[in-house]
Short mmCIF file of C-alpha atoms in Angstrom, two decimals:
data_model
loop_
_atom_site.label_atom_id
_atom_site.label_comp_id
_atom_site.label_asym_id
_atom_site.label_seq_id
_atom_site.Cartn_x
_atom_site.Cartn_y
_atom_site.Cartn_z
CA ALA Y 1 71.57 -28.11 -67.72
CA GLN Y 2 70.48 -31.50 -65.56
CA ARG Y 3 67.29 -31.41 -63.97
CA VAL Y 4 65.66 -33.92 -61.93
CA THR Y 5 61.52 -33.50 -61.45
CA GLN Y 6 59.53 -35.33 -58.78
CA PRO Y 7 55.85 -34.36 -59.50
CA GLU Y 8 54.36 -35.53 -56.37
CA LYS Y 9 54.66 -33.57 -53.52
CA LEU Y 10 52.47 -35.39 -51.37
CA LEU Y 11 51.71 -39.09 -52.10
CA SER Y 12 49.50 -41.07 -49.40
CA VAL Y 13 48.47 -45.21 -49.91
CA PHE Y 14 47.39 -47.32 -47.13
CA LYS Y 15 49.82 -50.11 -45.60
CA GLY Y 16 50.14 -53.01 -48.05
CA ALA Y 17 49.00 -51.28 -50.96
CA PRO Y 18 51.85 -50.52 -53.82
CA VAL Y 19 53.57 -47.46 -53.91
CA GLU Y 20 55.85 -45.76 -56.92
CA LEU Y 21 57.56 -42.91 -56.37
CA LYS Y 22 58.05 -40.69 -59.81
CA CYS Y 23 60.95 -39.54 -61.10
CA ASN Y 24 61.84 -38.03 -64.15
CA TYR Y 25 65.54 -36.35 -65.10
CA SER Y 26 66.96 -33.92 -68.11
CA TYR Y 27 70.27 -34.70 -69.09
CA SER Y 28 71.82 -36.01 -72.24
CA GLY Y 29 74.64 -38.48 -71.00
CA SER Y 30 74.56 -41.20 -68.91
CA PRO Y 31 73.74 -40.06 -65.69
CA GLU Y 32 74.16 -41.70 -62.58
CA LEU Y 33 71.13 -41.69 -60.35
CA PHE Y 34 69.94 -42.19 -56.95
CA TRP Y 35 67.05 -42.03 -54.20
CA TYR Y 36 67.83 -40.65 -50.77
CA VAL Y 37 65.27 -40.57 -47.64
CA GLN Y 38 64.73 -38.75 -44.59
CA TYR Y 39 62.73 -40.62 -41.89
CA SER Y 40 61.63 -38.12 -39.40
CA ARG Y 41 63.94 -36.63 -37.13
CA GLN Y 42 66.73 -38.04 -38.88
CA ARG Y 43 69.37 -37.32 -41.27
CA LEU Y 44 69.07 -38.03 -45.16
CA GLN Y 45 70.25 -41.38 -45.91
CA LEU Y 46 71.02 -43.12 -49.25
CA LEU Y 47 68.26 -45.65 -50.18
CA LEU Y 48 69.96 -47.07 -53.25
CA ARG Y 49 71.46 -46.12 -56.48
CA HIS Y 50 71.15 -47.53 -60.03
CA ILE Y 51 74.00 -48.57 -60.73
CA SER Y 52 73.96 -51.43 -58.01
CA ARG Y 53 70.69 -52.49 -58.89
CA GLU Y 54 69.89 -53.62 -55.83
CA SER Y 55 66.24 -53.69 -53.36
CA ILE Y 56 66.37 -52.14 -50.46
CA LYS Y 57 63.82 -52.36 -47.70
CA GLY Y 58 62.03 -53.83 -50.70
CA PHE Y 59 62.30 -50.78 -52.91
CA THR Y 60 63.36 -51.14 -56.49
CA ALA Y 61 64.23 -49.05 -58.99
CA ASP Y 62 64.97 -48.96 -63.13
CA LEU Y 63 66.73 -46.88 -64.76
CA ASN Y 64 64.79 -45.78 -68.02
CA LYS Y 65 66.78 -43.95 -70.56
CA GLY Y 66 63.96 -43.79 -73.28
CA GLU Y 67 61.62 -42.13 -70.82
CA THR Y 68 64.56 -40.33 -68.87
CA SER Y 69 62.67 -41.73 -65.45
CA PHE Y 70 63.82 -43.38 -62.73
CA HIS Y 71 60.81 -43.83 -60.35
CA LEU Y 72 60.93 -45.79 -57.10
CA LYS Y 73 58.70 -48.64 -56.52
CA LYS Y 74 57.81 -50.92 -54.07
CA PRO Y 75 55.00 -53.79 -54.09
CA PHE Y 76 53.63 -53.43 -50.54
CA ALA Y 77 53.95 -50.20 -48.27
CA GLN Y 78 54.80 -50.28 -45.15
CA GLU Y 79 53.98 -47.54 -42.16
CA GLU Y 80 57.69 -47.40 -41.41
CA ASP Y 81 57.91 -46.24 -45.21
CA SER Y 82 56.50 -43.07 -44.19
CA ALA Y 83 59.43 -40.43 -45.27
CA MET Y 84 60.73 -37.73 -47.30
CA TYR Y 85 61.84 -39.01 -50.91
CA TYR Y 86 64.69 -37.70 -52.83
CA CYS Y 87 65.62 -38.37 -55.99
CA ALA Y 88 69.17 -36.88 -57.09
CA LEU Y 89 71.23 -37.32 -60.44
CA ASN Y 90 75.01 -36.61 -60.97
CA PHE Y 91 76.56 -36.41 -64.02
CA PRO Y 92 80.22 -38.08 -64.43
CA GLY Y 93 83.14 -35.76 -65.83
CA GLY Y 94 84.80 -32.48 -65.23
CA THR Y 95 85.32 -30.67 -62.10
CA SER Y 96 81.20 -31.18 -61.35
CA TYR Y 97 81.92 -35.08 -60.74
CA GLY Y 98 80.28 -35.84 -57.24
CA LYS Y 99 77.94 -33.12 -57.03
CA LEU Y 100 74.29 -34.01 -56.68
CA THR Y 101 71.36 -32.23 -58.41
CA PHE Y 102 68.12 -33.31 -56.13
CA GLY Y 103 64.44 -33.17 -56.92
CA GLN Y 104 61.82 -31.36 -54.94
CA GLY Y 105 61.13 -34.12 -52.96
CA THR Y 106 58.10 -36.32 -52.39
CA ILE Y 107 56.49 -36.56 -48.95
CA LEU Y 108 55.28 -40.34 -48.53
CA THR Y 109 52.35 -40.96 -45.88
CA VAL Y 110 51.23 -44.92 -45.60
CA HIS Y 111 48.15 -45.16 -43.76
CA PRO Y 112 47.21 -48.27 -41.37
CA ASN A 1 81.88 -43.42 -36.32
CA ALA A 2 80.07 -40.58 -35.29
CA GLY A 3 78.88 -39.71 -38.73
CA VAL A 4 78.95 -35.89 -40.18
CA MET A 5 78.71 -33.55 -37.63
CA GLN A 6 77.41 -29.94 -38.28
CA ASN A 7 77.01 -27.09 -35.50
CA PRO A 8 75.14 -25.35 -34.70
CA ARG A 9 72.18 -26.89 -35.37
CA HIS A 10 70.08 -23.40 -35.15
CA LEU A 11 71.61 -20.63 -35.40
CA VAL A 12 69.78 -17.08 -35.20
CA ARG A 13 70.96 -13.85 -36.89
CA ARG A 14 70.08 -10.64 -37.08
CA ARG A 15 70.45 -8.55 -40.83
CA GLY A 16 73.83 -7.62 -41.81
CA GLN A 17 75.22 -10.30 -39.05
CA GLU A 18 77.89 -12.98 -40.20
CA ALA A 19 76.76 -16.68 -40.18
CA ARG A 20 79.06 -19.49 -39.60
CA LEU A 21 78.25 -22.73 -40.13
CA ARG A 22 81.07 -25.70 -39.25
CA CYS A 23 80.87 -29.04 -40.96
CA SER A 24 83.04 -32.07 -39.65
CA PRO A 25 83.18 -34.82 -42.19
CA MET A 26 82.90 -38.47 -41.57
CA LYS A 27 86.40 -39.84 -40.32
CA GLY A 28 88.83 -40.67 -43.58
CA HIS A 29 86.78 -38.46 -45.72
CA SER A 30 88.50 -35.70 -47.41
CA HIS A 31 85.42 -34.60 -50.00
CA VAL A 32 82.96 -31.90 -48.67
CA TYR A 33 79.80 -30.76 -49.90
CA TRP A 34 77.50 -28.11 -48.57
CA TYR A 35 73.90 -27.69 -49.95
CA ARG A 36 71.24 -25.64 -49.09
CA GLN A 37 67.29 -26.06 -48.97
CA LEU A 38 65.11 -22.89 -48.71
CA PRO A 39 61.33 -23.22 -47.70
CA GLU A 40 59.38 -25.71 -49.92
CA GLU A 41 62.70 -26.32 -52.14
CA GLY A 42 64.90 -29.45 -52.29
CA LEU A 43 68.74 -29.16 -52.03
CA LYS A 44 70.69 -27.25 -54.10
CA PHE A 45 74.07 -27.63 -54.76
CA MET A 46 76.67 -25.06 -53.50
CA VAL A 47 80.02 -25.97 -53.04
CA TYR A 48 82.48 -28.73 -53.42
CA LEU A 49 85.61 -28.85 -51.31
CA GLN A 50 88.55 -31.08 -50.77
CA LYS A 51 91.15 -29.96 -47.82
CA GLU A 52 92.68 -26.90 -48.47
CA ASN A 53 90.87 -27.01 -52.15
CA ILE A 54 87.82 -25.48 -53.73
CA ILE A 55 86.63 -27.65 -56.72
CA ASP A 56 83.50 -26.68 -57.60
CA GLU A 57 81.92 -23.54 -56.38
CA SER A 58 79.05 -22.99 -59.10
CA GLY A 59 76.27 -22.92 -56.88
CA MET A 60 77.66 -20.30 -53.99
CA PRO A 61 75.80 -16.88 -54.27
CA LYS A 62 78.53 -14.52 -55.98
CA GLU A 63 78.53 -12.20 -53.23
CA ARG A 64 78.53 -12.62 -49.22
CA PHE A 65 79.24 -16.46 -49.29
CA SER A 66 82.69 -18.56 -48.91
CA ALA A 67 83.65 -21.90 -47.80
CA GLU A 68 86.86 -23.58 -46.90
CA PHE A 69 87.94 -26.72 -45.45
CA PRO A 70 91.21 -26.18 -43.85
CA LYS A 71 94.42 -28.70 -43.69
CA GLU A 72 93.14 -28.91 -39.50
CA GLY A 73 89.66 -28.75 -38.97
CA PRO A 74 85.64 -28.59 -40.10
CA SER A 75 84.65 -27.34 -43.48
CA ILE A 76 83.33 -23.61 -42.63
CA LEU A 77 80.23 -21.91 -44.52
CA ARG A 78 80.60 -18.04 -43.98
CA ILE A 79 77.82 -15.80 -44.93
CA GLN A 80 78.41 -12.12 -44.37
CA GLN A 81 75.67 -9.36 -44.17
CA VAL A 82 73.27 -11.92 -43.79
CA VAL A 83 69.39 -11.02 -45.67
CA ARG A 84 66.97 -12.55 -44.61
CA GLY A 85 66.60 -14.93 -47.97
CA ASP A 86 69.46 -16.77 -46.34
CA SER A 87 67.15 -18.25 -43.74
CA ALA A 88 67.05 -21.87 -45.34
CA ALA A 89 68.66 -25.36 -43.82
CA TYR A 90 71.99 -25.86 -44.73
CA PHE A 91 73.58 -29.11 -45.07
CA CYS A 92 76.72 -30.55 -45.36
CA ALA A 93 77.90 -33.58 -47.13
CA SER A 94 81.04 -36.21 -47.36
CA SER A 95 82.30 -38.71 -48.92
CA PRO A 96 85.66 -40.64 -49.09
CA THR A 97 86.40 -40.27 -52.83
CA GLY A 98 85.24 -37.32 -55.60
CA LEU A 99 83.50 -40.20 -57.39
CA GLY A 100 80.15 -39.33 -58.49
CA SER A 101 78.82 -43.24 -57.73
CA ASN A 102 79.98 -42.76 -54.08
CA GLU A 103 77.46 -42.57 -51.07
CA GLN A 104 77.40 -38.82 -49.54
CA PHE A 105 76.68 -39.05 -45.97
CA PHE A 106 74.88 -36.17 -44.95
CA GLY A 107 74.87 -34.21 -41.53
CA PRO A 108 72.06 -32.96 -39.75
CA GLY A 109 71.82 -29.85 -40.83
CA THR A 110 71.80 -26.32 -39.67
CA ARG A 111 69.20 -24.13 -39.79
CA LEU A 112 69.48 -20.38 -40.49
CA THR A 113 67.05 -17.85 -39.00
CA VAL A 114 67.76 -14.13 -40.19
CA LEU A 115 65.52 -11.68 -38.13
#
């Protein structure tokens, strides 16, 4: 069965420092991977998806099929990046298409 | 577009009562997903519905839980005879199609507390 692991429940960095939120997955095929973010008192929203190869709010994520990872990175963290981050996976095909499997989430705190 | 609406935002029930959670998808979206988040855990898929059809209910507990998405009106997640273990946040998401690459738009969630 597919699984998503975010090994860090809490991550603290100082403003301006690089940040990397780890995400590993288990799936034998070609998954579709996403990062969702939940800011304080807001609803969960999409941050980026690997197929778009885009950078949103300075964040990037590269799919590494060899290591089955999809780590989220930002070179210079800002205080407004403090939030809960979820890595999510979807595997194409079958009736489960569209269903997301989420990691447990990482709470990022950026200190001034 | 008001986004995905869920109500109530908070629901308190005593053991044995029924809980009804409602989700109105974004305008133009006909695909609805329900997820449950237990304390200290991530979101877990429960059920995927299109209008009048259940597409995938592999994440639904076998008993007491049911879901529907009628032709008119919101999607309903119904929990009969609630137990303390049902206390959780229930999130609804919608998308315009069932393609996995599509963004899912989430509602604010309903926090169910079972006394």
